[in-house]
């Protein structure tokens, strides 16, 4: 009895009475557990029934089916041979499936282009997803092993085209790993042989291949001989049946794989059929495709008519027979893991509890829905674009790690009226397994117990201690109160066996193999750590001379457009500062066009990350010339522990394709962000003309001074007075009072309420500057709560920036304090505008309220905390306009636009600097979001001089405002300023809501040292103004003429009136050569103030422009007749 029981457990023999007693103890323990199991568990008697129960768990295979939490069978018995064999198709079954696929191929998406816009289609026959924008299409497919293979991103293609032909560009190189292959360890095969035989002696044992089965058979015979017993594990009749079945199977496979037709005299390479082979190790459930094409499909078509060729093409053709089988490193992928053969930068990286970071994901399912899916996993804590049903469609592709059960959702949203796609990722860890509650859980517990017994008993030679992780008696007690537990356990067995080990061939590694298997199973129930998680990955085919467009700079010099050629290697744009930063903007654009022509021609694929913290955007060109772009959270400062049953959602990434260069890309981003990102209550509105006290007064603000300035400002058309820094605590300079958000009664004896009332009585709105994220050491807040700062307690080391420290916004008490203070300010006074500033970056980032293992989450939690306070302001005070700022443009990104319709572009207000800053910013961000003001001269940042007219025109292409002391301006200056304010109010609906064109840029050789900007009216405009144009000269080249200015975006068949506004009166004295700036008559660019021209003439012939000195400018208003 003990010999047969030992054989069933994988032991070769019972060596002694002591070993026999151990086995008796083992059997008694198993029976005791069965006795304590819930009554709903069917009783089992005998070893064969116990092992049959384990095998039954494997047959039922609880790991497949729904997206709910699942109980996965142990790895030893997980995917049995019988199940795989039963899942295979016969030839007739396969032909039926192929015929069904041909029928499905006849059902394709609608061919009407308008019906396709903003929709997602999945063609089942080719396993291809197509996402249709306004004029573009994005396509990828599920390949034969369940990977998502990127196919195409560009102008919309007919839905009848089968894009799988593109995969023939894949050519595997030497040293590139091939496709993943399924394998099984010998010990697993042997275990299944034993289980099958014990479970059903009457049925022949099933094997996939002859060699492995014969090897197992020889092992069984060796055991019988060693045991010296007639009653071995398998009787002779069963063994004979196995061998006979194997021989028949081998002959059938050889017959099916043999070539048909005449046999040549020349030796032919043996063709291997893949009829019964799995496509890959990670693609359970996928139907294997034929690898050998039919003979007539490989023949060459020669001397055939067009009709014959067409008939040949229209015949049913199975692409899967001929698509190259290549590894991950050769494919273009939608999502890439680490460590399974793709050596490019991965999309994600996780660490399981057992130390493994291998996580191959394969397709599990997908969902298509109308409208944009809300970010439910982020629970409203991140900025997100919006979209109603009919405006967009969403696709969720569900991916899964088959072994651990980790799930990843790739979420796509495609919009109807713009060529844009929003992408994000949700990663989910399955809930902990619930043991011992109810019949099913108890049954699983029983099976798990016996499986552990099997594992323990199969180890040999070395003394392996296996702790059985189960206590059914206690579990049953807790089940009465509906509590599930998973306890570490009671019974410890020691086994000793001969040299042969069924876990691995190397006996030295048996214990490690055992521990590894158990740990990997347990990692499903515990937490895992996310080390890297991108929001979007896109692979591109090889292109000629790829160029990368970025926006970079520094404080007071932000977002200059840069272009660099991409070569083999990696380019990274990132921020580690806790904000998106002045230095690098979260934007990337890939193009195949040179800088001279990229504005209006060529393909552009652009990425804008909707996030305000640390980011990384990387582009790598491989040795093949292909390019991968990743966009997401910066992995250098991001780690996230994901407990069992929890999920994490990334910020969104907006992706835009343009076939008309950067210009088309800009139009798409502007429309996308105006309509679907910026709070919709501000859509189409014009911000009030404001006057900010900063450059006029700095910290020297008082009630009387502000009221005096407001009275003058009202006469020139100002609509909003903003009280900047210096109003709170005892704030006389930058060294004190940040965090003390109450009025300085020395300066404002009537409080903010009194000041707001005085300003409101003039018919003006009142706004306020705050810096909620910061604190001065010299403040009441710091004295009360020094622990609220970002810093590790006990480490007496830190650095200050601008005399201030950063509050830890990952703390809810900090968020609540700031919310309380802001609510009091906005409730007690009529504050209709908030300027939210942030004047330093993060250092010593450590959260004293966060567990040590979660310190990698602090940067992200900080940003989420800031978003939460901004969300509160939007919900509680929806009529208060917010303008965010970070030392100027240090946090100018799409994430902030979700909460504030405008962002201060830069602390540098010099017009020469602002031309480049606003020019670069306009690539992605709408003009209505670009904070721009008319300021003093000489400029406070550069000491350069410029005319009031040029300062007006630069500020016109933004939110427009004043930041100068109007009390000191002369009467003529105030009159001129009043004209500009009135003109802004007239033109702003066109400028802020229309399409923006960068007509000239200094990067172009023909227009060097000059900028020319143009805005065309939105389609619903009723003002009669068709366009607004402004030209700026940054550097004079004496004796060189500017080219004719060719306009864009007009109707070539329409007639227009071209009106020059605010003409120059300067002229050159021909006698002396001196430029005289004033006193002359208007110098009309076209000879007179108004000229009538056709759209064709304005766009092809152009307008003459004559500018004379650095900072000179001119402007035109185009009226459609």
PDB file of C-alpha atoms in Angstrom, residues 83-266:
ATOM      1  CA  UNK A  83      -7.436  20.119 -22.126  1.00  0.00           C
ATOM      2  CA  UNK A  84      -5.016  21.274 -24.774  1.00  0.00           C
ATOM      3  CA  UNK A  85      -5.701  18.237 -26.910  1.00  0.00           C
ATOM      4  CA  UNK A  86      -9.466  18.698 -26.551  1.00  0.00           C
ATOM      5  CA  UNK A  87      -9.108  22.351 -27.550  1.00  0.00           C
ATOM      6  CA  UNK A  88      -7.393  21.481 -30.818  1.00  0.00           C
ATOM      7  CA  UNK A  89      -9.377  21.413 -33.995  1.00  0.00           C
ATOM      8  CA  UNK A  90      -9.719  18.710 -36.527  1.00  0.00           C
ATOM      9  CA  UNK A  91      -9.150  19.610 -40.150  1.00  0.00           C
ATOM     10  CA  UNK A  92     -12.883  19.799 -40.793  1.00  0.00           C
ATOM     11  CA  UNK A  93     -13.406  21.989 -37.738  1.00  0.00           C
ATOM     12  CA  UNK A  94     -10.626  24.280 -38.830  1.00  0.00           C
ATOM     13  CA  UNK A  95     -12.041  24.618 -42.320  1.00  0.00           C
ATOM     14  CA  UNK A  96     -15.382  25.582 -40.813  1.00  0.00           C
ATOM     15  CA  UNK A  97     -13.717  28.289 -38.758  1.00  0.00           C
ATOM     16  CA  UNK A  98     -11.881  29.616 -41.781  1.00  0.00           C
ATOM     17  CA  UNK A  99     -15.091  29.679 -43.771  1.00  0.00           C
ATOM     18  CA  UNK A 100     -16.765  31.595 -40.949  1.00  0.00           C
ATOM     19  CA  UNK A 101     -13.871  34.023 -41.053  1.00  0.00           C
ATOM     20  CA  UNK A 102     -14.422  34.522 -44.773  1.00  0.00           C
ATOM     21  CA  UNK A 103     -18.052  35.329 -44.079  1.00  0.00           C
ATOM     22  CA  UNK A 104     -17.059  37.796 -41.386  1.00  0.00           C
ATOM     23  CA  UNK A 105     -14.621  39.446 -43.756  1.00  0.00           C
ATOM     24  CA  UNK A 106     -17.560  40.356 -45.949  1.00  0.00           C
ATOM     25  CA  UNK A 107     -18.934  42.424 -43.066  1.00  0.00           C
ATOM     26  CA  UNK A 108     -16.673  45.471 -42.906  1.00  0.00           C
ATOM     27  CA  UNK A 109     -17.130  48.924 -41.383  1.00  0.00           C
ATOM     28  CA  UNK A 110     -19.164  51.426 -43.376  1.00  0.00           C
ATOM     29  CA  UNK A 111     -17.257  52.926 -46.282  1.00  0.00           C
ATOM     30  CA  UNK A 112     -18.831  56.360 -45.966  1.00  0.00           C
ATOM     31  CA  UNK A 113     -16.073  58.584 -44.558  1.00  0.00           C
ATOM     32  CA  UNK A 114     -18.448  60.663 -42.488  1.00  0.00           C
ATOM     33  CA  UNK A 115     -19.943  57.593 -40.807  1.00  0.00           C
ATOM     34  CA  UNK A 116     -16.487  56.357 -39.865  1.00  0.00           C
ATOM     35  CA  UNK A 117     -15.432  59.530 -38.062  1.00  0.00           C
ATOM     36  CA  UNK A 118     -15.006  59.120 -34.345  1.00  0.00           C
ATOM     37  CA  UNK A 119     -15.643  55.373 -34.384  1.00  0.00           C
ATOM     38  CA  UNK A 120     -13.765  52.216 -33.465  1.00  0.00           C
ATOM     39  CA  UNK A 121     -14.098  49.039 -35.523  1.00  0.00           C
ATOM     40  CA  UNK A 122     -12.787  45.549 -34.915  1.00  0.00           C
ATOM     41  CA  UNK A 123     -12.558  43.236 -37.933  1.00  0.00           C
ATOM     42  CA  UNK A 124     -12.673  39.758 -36.543  1.00  0.00           C
ATOM     43  CA  UNK A 125     -11.355  37.986 -39.606  1.00  0.00           C
ATOM     44  CA  UNK A 126      -8.078  39.910 -39.499  1.00  0.00           C
ATOM     45  CA  UNK A 127      -8.168  40.620 -35.742  1.00  0.00           C
ATOM     46  CA  UNK A 128      -7.577  44.303 -36.559  1.00  0.00           C
ATOM     47  CA  UNK A 129      -8.673  47.390 -34.660  1.00  0.00           C
ATOM     48  CA  UNK A 130      -9.246  50.622 -36.591  1.00  0.00           C
ATOM     49  CA  UNK A 131      -9.766  53.975 -34.888  1.00  0.00           C
ATOM     50  CA  UNK A 132     -11.074  56.685 -37.215  1.00  0.00           C
ATOM     51  CA  UNK A 133     -10.607  60.372 -36.467  1.00  0.00           C
ATOM     52  CA  UNK A 134     -11.742  63.275 -38.589  1.00  0.00           C
ATOM     53  CA  UNK A 135      -9.466  62.424 -41.520  1.00  0.00           C
ATOM     54  CA  UNK A 136      -7.067  59.878 -40.032  1.00  0.00           C
ATOM     55  CA  UNK A 137      -6.922  56.253 -38.968  1.00  0.00           C
ATOM     56  CA  UNK A 138      -4.977  54.383 -36.305  1.00  0.00           C
ATOM     57  CA  UNK A 139      -4.717  50.601 -36.692  1.00  0.00           C
ATOM     58  CA  UNK A 140      -3.238  47.648 -34.848  1.00  0.00           C
ATOM     59  CA  UNK A 141      -3.950  43.943 -34.717  1.00  0.00           C
ATOM     60  CA  UNK A 142      -3.901  40.990 -32.382  1.00  0.00           C
ATOM     61  CA  UNK A 143      -1.132  38.765 -33.661  1.00  0.00           C
ATOM     62  CA  UNK A 144      -0.975  34.969 -33.540  1.00  0.00           C
ATOM     63  CA  UNK A 145       0.360  34.840 -29.970  1.00  0.00           C
ATOM     64  CA  UNK A 146      -1.852  37.564 -28.545  1.00  0.00           C
ATOM     65  CA  UNK A 147       0.475  40.550 -28.799  1.00  0.00           C
ATOM     66  CA  UNK A 148      -0.832  43.886 -30.082  1.00  0.00           C
ATOM     67  CA  UNK A 149       1.079  44.653 -33.263  1.00  0.00           C
ATOM     68  CA  UNK A 150       1.003  48.244 -34.481  1.00  0.00           C
ATOM     69  CA  UNK A 151       0.155  48.565 -38.165  1.00  0.00           C
ATOM     70  CA  UNK A 152      -0.573  52.111 -39.232  1.00  0.00           C
ATOM     71  CA  UNK A 153      -1.171  55.707 -38.149  1.00  0.00           C
ATOM     72  CA  UNK A 154      -1.918  58.233 -40.858  1.00  0.00           C
ATOM     73  CA  UNK A 155      -4.548  59.385 -43.367  1.00  0.00           C
ATOM     74  CA  UNK A 156      -7.723  57.307 -43.276  1.00  0.00           C
ATOM     75  CA  UNK A 157      -7.632  54.160 -45.430  1.00  0.00           C
ATOM     76  CA  UNK A 158     -10.567  52.212 -46.881  1.00  0.00           C
ATOM     77  CA  UNK A 159     -11.886  49.710 -44.347  1.00  0.00           C
ATOM     78  CA  UNK A 160     -11.745  46.995 -46.992  1.00  0.00           C
ATOM     79  CA  UNK A 161      -7.935  46.999 -46.996  1.00  0.00           C
ATOM     80  CA  UNK A 162      -6.407  44.114 -45.077  1.00  0.00           C
ATOM     81  CA  UNK A 163      -3.448  45.800 -43.399  1.00  0.00           C
ATOM     82  CA  UNK A 164      -1.782  42.590 -42.319  1.00  0.00           C
ATOM     83  CA  UNK A 165       0.352  42.789 -45.439  1.00  0.00           C
ATOM     84  CA  UNK A 166       2.341  45.498 -43.631  1.00  0.00           C
ATOM     85  CA  UNK A 167       3.746  42.852 -41.295  1.00  0.00           C
ATOM     86  CA  UNK A 168       5.925  41.587 -44.143  1.00  0.00           C
ATOM     87  CA  UNK A 169       8.257  44.453 -43.325  1.00  0.00           C
ATOM     88  CA  UNK A 170       9.297  42.417 -40.271  1.00  0.00           C
ATOM     89  CA  UNK A 171      12.620  40.701 -40.884  1.00  0.00           C
ATOM     90  CA  UNK A 172      14.244  38.984 -37.964  1.00  0.00           C
ATOM     91  CA  UNK A 173      17.925  39.773 -37.516  1.00  0.00           C
ATOM     92  CA  UNK A 174      20.636  37.572 -36.141  1.00  0.00           C
ATOM     93  CA  UNK A 175      20.647  37.524 -32.347  1.00  0.00           C
ATOM     94  CA  UNK A 176      17.050  38.731 -32.239  1.00  0.00           C
ATOM     95  CA  UNK A 177      15.030  36.266 -30.159  1.00  0.00           C
ATOM     96  CA  UNK A 178      12.409  34.391 -32.096  1.00  0.00           C
ATOM     97  CA  UNK A 179       8.745  34.030 -31.195  1.00  0.00           C
ATOM     98  CA  UNK A 180       7.958  32.661 -27.769  1.00  0.00           C
ATOM     99  CA  UNK A 181       7.500  28.893 -27.681  1.00  0.00           C
ATOM    100  CA  UNK A 182       5.634  26.748 -25.200  1.00  0.00           C
ATOM    101  CA  UNK A 183       7.607  24.229 -23.247  1.00  0.00           C
ATOM    102  CA  UNK A 184       6.979  22.006 -20.283  1.00  0.00           C
ATOM    103  CA  UNK A 185       9.427  20.641 -17.746  1.00  0.00           C
ATOM    104  CA  UNK A 186       9.944  16.899 -17.664  1.00  0.00           C
ATOM    105  CA  UNK A 187       8.715  16.700 -14.087  1.00  0.00           C
ATOM    106  CA  UNK A 188       5.396  18.247 -15.105  1.00  0.00           C
ATOM    107  CA  UNK A 189       4.975  15.726 -17.910  1.00  0.00           C
ATOM    108  CA  UNK A 190       5.726  12.883 -15.571  1.00  0.00           C
ATOM    109  CA  UNK A 191       3.325  14.187 -12.941  1.00  0.00           C
ATOM    110  CA  UNK A 192       0.540  14.352 -15.491  1.00  0.00           C
ATOM    111  CA  UNK A 193       1.281  10.831 -16.640  1.00  0.00           C
ATOM    112  CA  UNK A 194       0.866   9.604 -13.090  1.00  0.00           C
ATOM    113  CA  UNK A 195      -2.280  11.619 -12.481  1.00  0.00           C
ATOM    114  CA  UNK A 196      -3.910  10.512 -15.709  1.00  0.00           C
ATOM    115  CA  UNK A 197      -3.095   6.899 -15.104  1.00  0.00           C
ATOM    116  CA  UNK A 198      -4.295   6.908 -11.517  1.00  0.00           C
ATOM    117  CA  UNK A 199      -7.409   8.806 -12.430  1.00  0.00           C
ATOM    118  CA  UNK A 200      -8.543   6.471 -15.180  1.00  0.00           C
ATOM    119  CA  UNK A 201      -6.774   3.176 -15.746  1.00  0.00           C
ATOM    120  CA  UNK A 202      -9.190   2.228 -18.526  1.00  0.00           C
ATOM    121  CA  UNK A 203      -8.559   5.171 -20.870  1.00  0.00           C
ATOM    122  CA  UNK A 204      -5.325   5.477 -22.836  1.00  0.00           C
ATOM    123  CA  UNK A 205      -3.009   8.204 -21.607  1.00  0.00           C
ATOM    124  CA  UNK A 206      -2.765  11.249 -23.914  1.00  0.00           C
ATOM    125  CA  UNK A 207       0.531  12.748 -25.094  1.00  0.00           C
ATOM    126  CA  UNK A 208       1.416  15.521 -27.516  1.00  0.00           C
ATOM    127  CA  UNK A 209       4.632  14.045 -28.860  1.00  0.00           C
ATOM    128  CA  UNK A 210       6.116  10.612 -29.089  1.00  0.00           C
ATOM    129  CA  UNK A 211       9.556  11.289 -27.624  1.00  0.00           C
ATOM    130  CA  UNK A 212       8.425  12.794 -24.350  1.00  0.00           C
ATOM    131  CA  UNK A 213       5.835  10.087 -23.848  1.00  0.00           C
ATOM    132  CA  UNK A 214       8.361   7.305 -24.458  1.00  0.00           C
ATOM    133  CA  UNK A 215      10.756   8.920 -22.037  1.00  0.00           C
ATOM    134  CA  UNK A 216       8.028   9.011 -19.399  1.00  0.00           C
ATOM    135  CA  UNK A 217       7.146   5.395 -20.180  1.00  0.00           C
ATOM    136  CA  UNK A 218      10.794   4.352 -19.671  1.00  0.00           C
ATOM    137  CA  UNK A 219      10.823   6.136 -16.316  1.00  0.00           C
ATOM    138  CA  UNK A 220       7.725   4.228 -15.249  1.00  0.00           C
ATOM    139  CA  UNK A 221       9.327   0.935 -16.275  1.00  0.00           C
ATOM    140  CA  UNK A 222      12.491   1.846 -14.357  1.00  0.00           C
ATOM    141  CA  UNK A 223      10.424   2.508 -11.262  1.00  0.00           C
ATOM    142  CA  UNK A 224       8.677  -0.812 -11.597  1.00  0.00           C
ATOM    143  CA  UNK A 225      11.976  -2.622 -11.918  1.00  0.00           C
ATOM    144  CA  UNK A 226      13.525  -0.734  -8.996  1.00  0.00           C
ATOM    145  CA  UNK A 227      10.499  -1.382  -6.817  1.00  0.00           C
ATOM    146  CA  UNK A 228      10.666  -5.050  -7.588  1.00  0.00           C
ATOM    147  CA  UNK A 229       6.935  -5.267  -7.342  1.00  0.00           C
ATOM    148  CA  UNK A 230       4.394  -6.522  -9.818  1.00  0.00           C
ATOM    149  CA  UNK A 231       1.822  -3.898  -8.830  1.00  0.00           C
ATOM    150  CA  UNK A 232       3.687  -0.846 -10.094  1.00  0.00           C
ATOM    151  CA  UNK A 233       2.111   2.402 -10.995  1.00  0.00           C
ATOM    152  CA  UNK A 234       0.846   1.265 -14.411  1.00  0.00           C
ATOM    153  CA  UNK A 235      -0.112  -2.236 -15.325  1.00  0.00           C
ATOM    154  CA  UNK A 236       1.216  -3.873 -18.484  1.00  0.00           C
ATOM    155  CA  UNK A 237      -2.062  -3.565 -20.383  1.00  0.00           C
ATOM    156  CA  UNK A 238      -2.185   0.170 -19.819  1.00  0.00           C
ATOM    157  CA  UNK A 239       1.437   0.594 -20.890  1.00  0.00           C
ATOM    158  CA  UNK A 240       0.834  -1.383 -24.083  1.00  0.00           C
ATOM    159  CA  UNK A 241      -2.208   0.750 -24.860  1.00  0.00           C
ATOM    160  CA  UNK A 242      -0.126   3.880 -24.365  1.00  0.00           C
ATOM    161  CA  UNK A 243       2.632   2.717 -26.693  1.00  0.00           C
ATOM    162  CA  UNK A 244       0.174   1.622 -29.367  1.00  0.00           C
ATOM    163  CA  UNK A 245      -1.641   4.965 -29.210  1.00  0.00           C
ATOM    164  CA  UNK A 246       1.641   6.860 -29.433  1.00  0.00           C
ATOM    165  CA  UNK A 247       2.783   4.954 -32.485  1.00  0.00           C
ATOM    166  CA  UNK A 248      -0.514   5.583 -34.256  1.00  0.00           C
ATOM    167  CA  UNK A 249      -0.299   9.275 -33.412  1.00  0.00           C
ATOM    168  CA  UNK A 250       3.279   9.499 -34.692  1.00  0.00           C
ATOM    169  CA  UNK A 251       2.383   7.798 -37.999  1.00  0.00           C
ATOM    170  CA  UNK A 252      -0.653  10.078 -38.465  1.00  0.00           C
ATOM    171  CA  UNK A 253       1.436  13.212 -37.939  1.00  0.00           C
ATOM    172  CA  UNK A 254       4.119  12.019 -40.369  1.00  0.00           C
ATOM    173  CA  UNK A 255       1.460  11.220 -42.970  1.00  0.00           C
ATOM    174  CA  UNK A 256      -0.196  14.631 -42.653  1.00  0.00           C
ATOM    175  CA  UNK A 257       3.089  16.485 -42.821  1.00  0.00           C
ATOM    176  CA  UNK A 258       4.388  14.601 -45.857  1.00  0.00           C
ATOM    177  CA  UNK A 259       4.368  16.572 -49.159  1.00  0.00           C
ATOM    178  CA  UNK A 260       1.744  15.672 -51.748  1.00  0.00           C
ATOM    179  CA  UNK A 261       2.377  15.282 -55.471  1.00  0.00           C
ATOM    180  CA  UNK A 262       5.328  13.818 -57.343  1.00  0.00           C
ATOM    181  CA  UNK A 263       8.575  13.368 -55.484  1.00  0.00           C
ATOM    182  CA  UNK A 264      11.627  14.972 -57.051  1.00  0.00           C
ATOM    183  CA  UNK A 265      14.935  13.226 -57.219  1.00  0.00           C
ATOM    184  CA  UNK A 266      16.523  16.117 -55.375  1.00  0.00           C
TER     185      UNK A 266
END
